[in-house]
Coordinates of N, CA, C and O in Angstrom, one line a residue:
X1 N 111.2 100.0 114.5 CA 110.2 99.4 115.4 C 110.8 98.2 116.1 O 110.5 98.0 117.3
X2 N 111.6 97.4 115.5 CA 112.2 96.2 116.1 C 113.1 96.6 117.3 O 113.2 95.9 118.3
X3 N 113.8 97.8 117.2 CA 114.6 98.2 118.3 C 113.8 98.5 119.5 O 114.3 98.4 120.6
X4 N 112.6 98.9 119.3 CA 111.7 99.2 120.5 C 111.4 97.9 121.3 O 111.4 97.9 122.5
X5 N 111.2 96.8 120.6 CA 110.9 95.5 121.3 C 112.1 94.7 121.7 O 112.0 93.8 122.5
X6 N 113.3 95.0 121.1 CA 114.5 94.2 121.3 C 114.8 93.9 122.8 O 115.2 92.8 123.1
X7 N 114.8 94.9 123.6 CA 115.1 94.7 125.0 C 114.2 93.7 125.7 O 114.6 93.0 126.7
X8 N 113.0 93.5 125.2 CA 112.1 92.5 125.9 C 112.2 91.1 125.3 O 111.5 90.2 125.8
X9 N 112.9 90.9 124.3 CA 113.0 89.6 123.6 C 114.2 88.8 124.1 O 115.2 89.4 124.5
X10 N 114.1 87.5 124.1 CA 115.3 86.7 124.5 C 116.4 86.9 123.6 O 116.2 87.1 122.4
X11 N 117.6 86.9 124.1 CA 118.8 87.2 123.3 C 119.0 86.2 122.2 O 119.5 86.5 121.1
X12 N 118.7 84.9 122.4 CA 118.8 83.9 121.4 C 117.8 84.2 120.2 O 118.2 84.0 119.0
X13 N 116.7 84.7 120.5 CA 115.7 85.0 119.4 C 116.2 86.2 118.6 O 116.2 86.1 117.4
X14 N 116.8 87.2 119.2 CA 117.3 88.4 118.5 C 118.5 87.9 117.6 O 118.6 88.4 116.5
X15 N 119.4 87.1 118.2 CA 120.5 86.6 117.4 C 120.1 85.8 116.2 O 120.6 86.1 115.1
X16 N 119.2 84.9 116.4 CA 118.8 84.1 115.2 C 118.0 84.8 114.2 O 118.2 84.6 113.0
X17 N 117.2 85.8 114.6 CA 116.4 86.5 113.6 C 117.3 87.5 112.8 O 117.1 87.7 111.6
X18 N 118.4 88.0 113.5 CA 119.3 88.8 112.7 C 120.1 88.0 111.7 O 120.4 88.5 110.6
X19 N 120.5 86.8 112.1 CA 121.2 85.9 111.2 C 120.3 85.6 110.0 O 120.8 85.6 108.8
X20 N 119.0 85.3 110.2 CA 118.1 84.9 109.1 C 117.9 86.2 108.2 O 118.0 86.0 107.0
X21 N 117.7 87.3 108.8 CA 117.5 88.5 108.0 C 118.7 88.9 107.2 O 118.6 89.4 106.1
X22 N 119.9 88.6 107.7 CA 121.1 88.9 106.9 C 121.3 88.0 105.7 O 122.0 88.4 104.8
X23 N 120.7 86.8 105.7 CA 120.8 85.9 104.7 C 119.7 86.0 103.6 O 119.8 85.3 102.6
X24 N 118.7 86.8 103.8 CA 117.7 87.0 102.8 C 118.1 87.9 101.7 O 118.7 88.9 102.0
X25 N 117.6 87.6 100.5 CA 117.9 88.6 99.4 C 117.2 89.9 99.7 O 116.1 89.9 100.3
X26 N 117.7 91.0 99.1 CA 117.1 92.3 99.3 C 115.7 92.4 98.8 O 114.8 93.0 99.5
X27 N 115.4 91.8 97.7 CA 114.1 91.9 97.1 C 113.0 91.2 98.1 O 111.9 91.6 98.2
X28 N 113.5 90.1 98.7 CA 112.6 89.4 99.7 C 112.3 90.3 100.8 O 111.1 90.4 101.3
X29 N 113.2 91.0 101.3 CA 113.0 91.9 102.5 C 112.1 93.1 102.1 O 111.2 93.4 102.9
X30 N 112.2 93.6 100.9 CA 111.3 94.7 100.4 C 109.9 94.2 100.3 O 108.9 94.8 100.8
X31 N 109.7 93.1 99.6 CA 108.4 92.6 99.3 C 107.7 92.1 100.6 O 106.5 92.3 100.8
X32 N 108.4 91.4 101.4 CA 107.8 90.8 102.6 C 107.3 91.9 103.5 O 106.2 91.9 104.0
X33 N 108.1 93.0 103.7 CA 107.7 94.1 104.5 C 106.4 94.8 104.0 O 105.5 95.0 104.8
X34 N 106.3 95.1 102.7 CA 105.2 95.7 102.2 C 103.9 94.9 102.2 O 102.8 95.3 102.6
X35 N 104.1 93.6 101.9 CA 102.9 92.7 101.8 C 102.4 92.5 103.3 O 101.2 92.5 103.5
X36 N 103.3 92.3 104.2 CA 102.9 92.1 105.6 C 102.2 93.3 106.1 O 101.2 93.2 106.8
X37 N 102.8 94.4 105.8 CA 102.2 95.7 106.3 C 100.8 95.9 105.8 O 99.8 96.2 106.5
X38 N 100.6 95.6 104.5 CA 99.3 95.7 103.9 C 98.3 94.7 104.5 O 97.1 95.1 104.8
X39 N 98.7 93.5 104.7 CA 97.8 92.5 105.3 C 97.4 92.9 106.7 O 96.2 92.8 107.1
X40 N 98.4 93.3 107.5 CA 98.1 93.7 108.9 C 97.2 94.9 109.0 O 96.2 94.9 109.7
X41 N 97.4 95.9 108.2 CA 96.7 97.2 108.3 C 95.3 97.0 107.5 O 94.3 97.4 108.1
X42 N 95.3 96.5 106.3 CA 94.1 96.6 105.5 C 93.2 95.4 105.9 O 92.0 95.6 106.0
X43 N 93.7 94.2 106.1 CA 92.9 93.1 106.3 C 92.7 92.9 107.8 O 91.5 92.9 108.3
X44 N 93.7 93.0 108.6 CA 93.6 92.7 110.0 C 93.0 93.8 110.8 O 92.0 93.7 111.5
X45 N 93.6 95.0 110.8 CA 93.1 96.1 111.6 C 91.8 96.6 111.1 O 90.9 96.8 111.9
X46 N 91.6 96.8 109.8 CA 90.3 97.3 109.3 C 89.1 96.3 109.7 O 88.1 96.7 110.1
X47 N 89.4 95.0 109.5 CA 88.4 94.0 109.9 C 88.1 94.1 111.4 O 86.9 94.0 111.8
X48 N 89.1 94.2 112.2 CA 88.9 94.3 113.6 C 88.1 95.5 114.0 O 87.2 95.4 114.8
X49 N 88.4 96.6 113.4 CA 87.7 97.9 113.7 C 86.2 97.8 113.3 O 85.3 98.3 114.0
X50 N 85.9 97.2 112.1 CA 84.5 97.0 111.7 C 83.8 96.1 112.7 O 82.7 96.3 113.1
X51 N 84.5 95.0 113.1 CA 83.9 94.1 114.0 C 83.6 94.7 115.3 O 82.5 94.5 115.9
X52 N 84.5 95.6 115.8 CA 84.3 96.2 117.1 C 83.1 97.2 117.0 O 82.2 97.2 117.9
X53 N 83.0 98.0 115.9 CA 81.9 98.9 115.7 C 80.6 98.1 115.6 O 79.5 98.5 116.2
X54 N 80.6 97.0 114.9 CA 79.4 96.2 114.7 C 79.0 95.6 116.0 O 77.8 95.6 116.4
X55 N 79.9 95.1 116.8 CA 79.6 94.4 118.1 C 79.1 95.4 119.1 O 78.2 95.1 119.9
X56 N 79.7 96.6 119.2 CA 79.3 97.6 120.2 C 78.0 98.3 119.8 O 77.1 98.4 120.6
X57 N 78.0 98.8 118.6 CA 76.8 99.7 118.3 C 75.6 99.0 117.7 O 74.5 99.4 117.8
X58 N 75.8 97.9 117.0 CA 74.7 97.1 116.5 C 74.4 95.8 117.3 O 73.6 95.1 117.0
X59 N 75.2 95.7 118.4 CA 75.1 94.5 119.3 C 75.2 93.2 118.5 O 74.7 92.2 118.9
X60 N 76.0 93.2 117.4 CA 76.3 92.0 116.7 C 75.1 91.4 115.9 O 75.1 90.3 115.6
X61 N 74.1 92.3 115.6 CA 72.9 91.8 114.9 C 72.9 92.4 113.5 O 73.2 93.5 113.2
X62 N 72.6 91.5 112.5 CA 72.5 91.9 111.1 C 73.8 92.1 110.5 O 74.9 91.8 111.1
X63 N 73.8 92.7 109.3 CA 75.1 93.0 108.7 C 75.7 94.3 109.2 O 74.9 95.2 109.5
X64 N 77.0 94.5 109.2 CA 77.6 95.7 109.6 C 77.2 96.8 108.7 O 77.1 96.7 107.5
X65 N 76.9 98.0 109.2 CA 76.5 99.1 108.4 C 77.7 99.7 107.7 O 78.8 99.6 108.2
X66 N 77.4 100.4 106.6 CA 78.5 101.0 105.8 C 79.4 102.0 106.6 O 80.6 102.2 106.3
X67 N 78.7 102.7 107.6 CA 79.5 103.7 108.3 C 80.6 103.1 109.1 O 81.7 103.7 109.4
X68 N 80.5 101.8 109.5 CA 81.6 101.2 110.3 C 82.8 100.9 109.3 O 83.9 101.0 109.8
X69 N 82.5 100.6 108.1 CA 83.6 100.4 107.1 C 84.3 101.7 106.8 O 85.5 101.8 106.8
X70 N 83.5 102.8 106.7 CA 84.1 104.1 106.5 C 85.0 104.5 107.6 O 86.1 105.0 107.5
X71 N 84.5 104.4 108.8 CA 85.2 104.7 110.0 C 86.5 103.8 110.2 O 87.6 104.3 110.6
X72 N 86.4 102.6 109.8 CA 87.5 101.7 109.9 C 88.6 102.1 108.9 O 89.8 102.0 109.3
X73 N 88.2 102.5 107.7 CA 89.2 102.9 106.7 C 89.9 104.2 107.2 O 91.1 104.3 107.1
X74 N 89.1 105.1 107.7 CA 89.7 106.4 108.2 C 90.6 106.2 109.4 O 91.7 106.7 109.4
X75 N 90.2 105.4 110.3 CA 91.0 105.2 111.5 C 92.2 104.4 111.2 O 93.3 104.7 111.7
X76 N 92.1 103.3 110.4 CA 93.3 102.6 110.1 C 94.3 103.4 109.2 O 95.5 103.3 109.4
X77 N 93.8 104.3 108.4 CA 94.6 105.2 107.6 C 95.4 106.1 108.5 O 96.6 106.4 108.3
X78 N 94.7 106.7 109.5 CA 95.3 107.6 110.5 C 96.4 106.8 111.2 O 97.5 107.3 111.4
X79 N 96.1 105.6 111.7 CA 97.1 104.8 112.5 C 98.3 104.5 111.6 O 99.4 104.4 112.0
X80 N 98.0 104.2 110.3 CA 99.1 103.8 109.3 C 100.0 105.0 109.2 O 101.2 104.9 109.2
X81 N 99.4 106.2 109.1 CA 100.3 107.4 108.9 C 101.1 107.7 110.2 O 102.3 108.0 110.2
X82 N 100.4 107.6 111.4 CA 101.1 107.8 112.6 C 102.2 106.8 112.8 O 103.3 107.2 113.4
X83 N 102.0 105.6 112.4 CA 103.0 104.6 112.5 C 104.3 104.8 111.7 O 105.3 104.3 112.0
X84 N 104.1 105.7 110.6 CA 105.3 106.0 109.8 C 105.9 107.3 110.2 O 107.0 107.7 109.6
X85 N 105.4 108.0 111.2 CA 106.0 109.3 111.6 C 107.5 109.1 112.1 O 108.3 109.9 111.8
X86 N 107.8 108.1 112.9 CA 109.1 108.0 113.4 C 110.2 107.9 112.3 O 111.2 108.5 112.4
X87 N 109.9 107.1 111.2 CA 110.9 107.0 110.1 C 111.0 108.3 109.4 O 112.0 108.8 108.9
X88 N 109.8 109.0 109.2 CA 109.9 110.4 108.6 C 110.7 111.3 109.4 O 111.5 112.1 108.9
X89 N 110.5 111.3 110.7 CA 111.3 112.2 111.6 C 112.8 111.8 111.4 O 113.7 112.7 111.4
X90 N 113.1 110.5 111.4 CA 114.5 110.1 111.3 C 115.1 110.5 110.0 O 116.3 110.9 109.9
X91 N 114.3 110.5 108.9 CA 114.8 110.9 107.6 C 115.1 112.4 107.5 O 116.0 112.8 106.8
X92 N 114.3 113.2 108.2 CA 114.5 114.6 108.2 C 115.8 115.0 108.8 O 116.3 116.1 108.5
X93 N 116.3 114.2 109.6 CA 117.6 114.6 110.3 C 118.8 114.5 109.4 O 119.8 115.0 109.7
X94 N 118.6 113.7 108.3 CA 119.7 113.6 107.3 C 119.5 114.5 106.2 O 118.4 114.8 105.7
X95 N 120.6 115.0 105.6 CA 120.5 115.9 104.5 C 120.9 115.1 103.2 O 121.9 114.5 103.2
X96 N 120.0 115.1 102.2 CA 120.2 114.3 101.0 C 120.6 115.3 99.8 O 120.1 115.2 98.8
X97 N 121.4 116.2 100.1 CA 121.8 117.2 99.0 C 123.0 116.8 98.3 O 123.9 116.2 98.7

């Protein structure tokens, strides 16, 4: 994913972030990615989707209905899966026999 945005970022930023990431312990890279991904998808995206549904369909009145939570869970799960398709495609190109 980083390679997608790299052409749009300043070269100094790309250089410094690669230096920082090369100096991090492996366990930090693994934990940071997983925790960040969970926070963004589960807390950030799901909350945003519930808020959008509540704002549009309930006009921001009362508590959000349960169906908005269900739809937010389903939609964020779908987006989560779609977001991982490129790496799955890339892994299929290699043979691990």
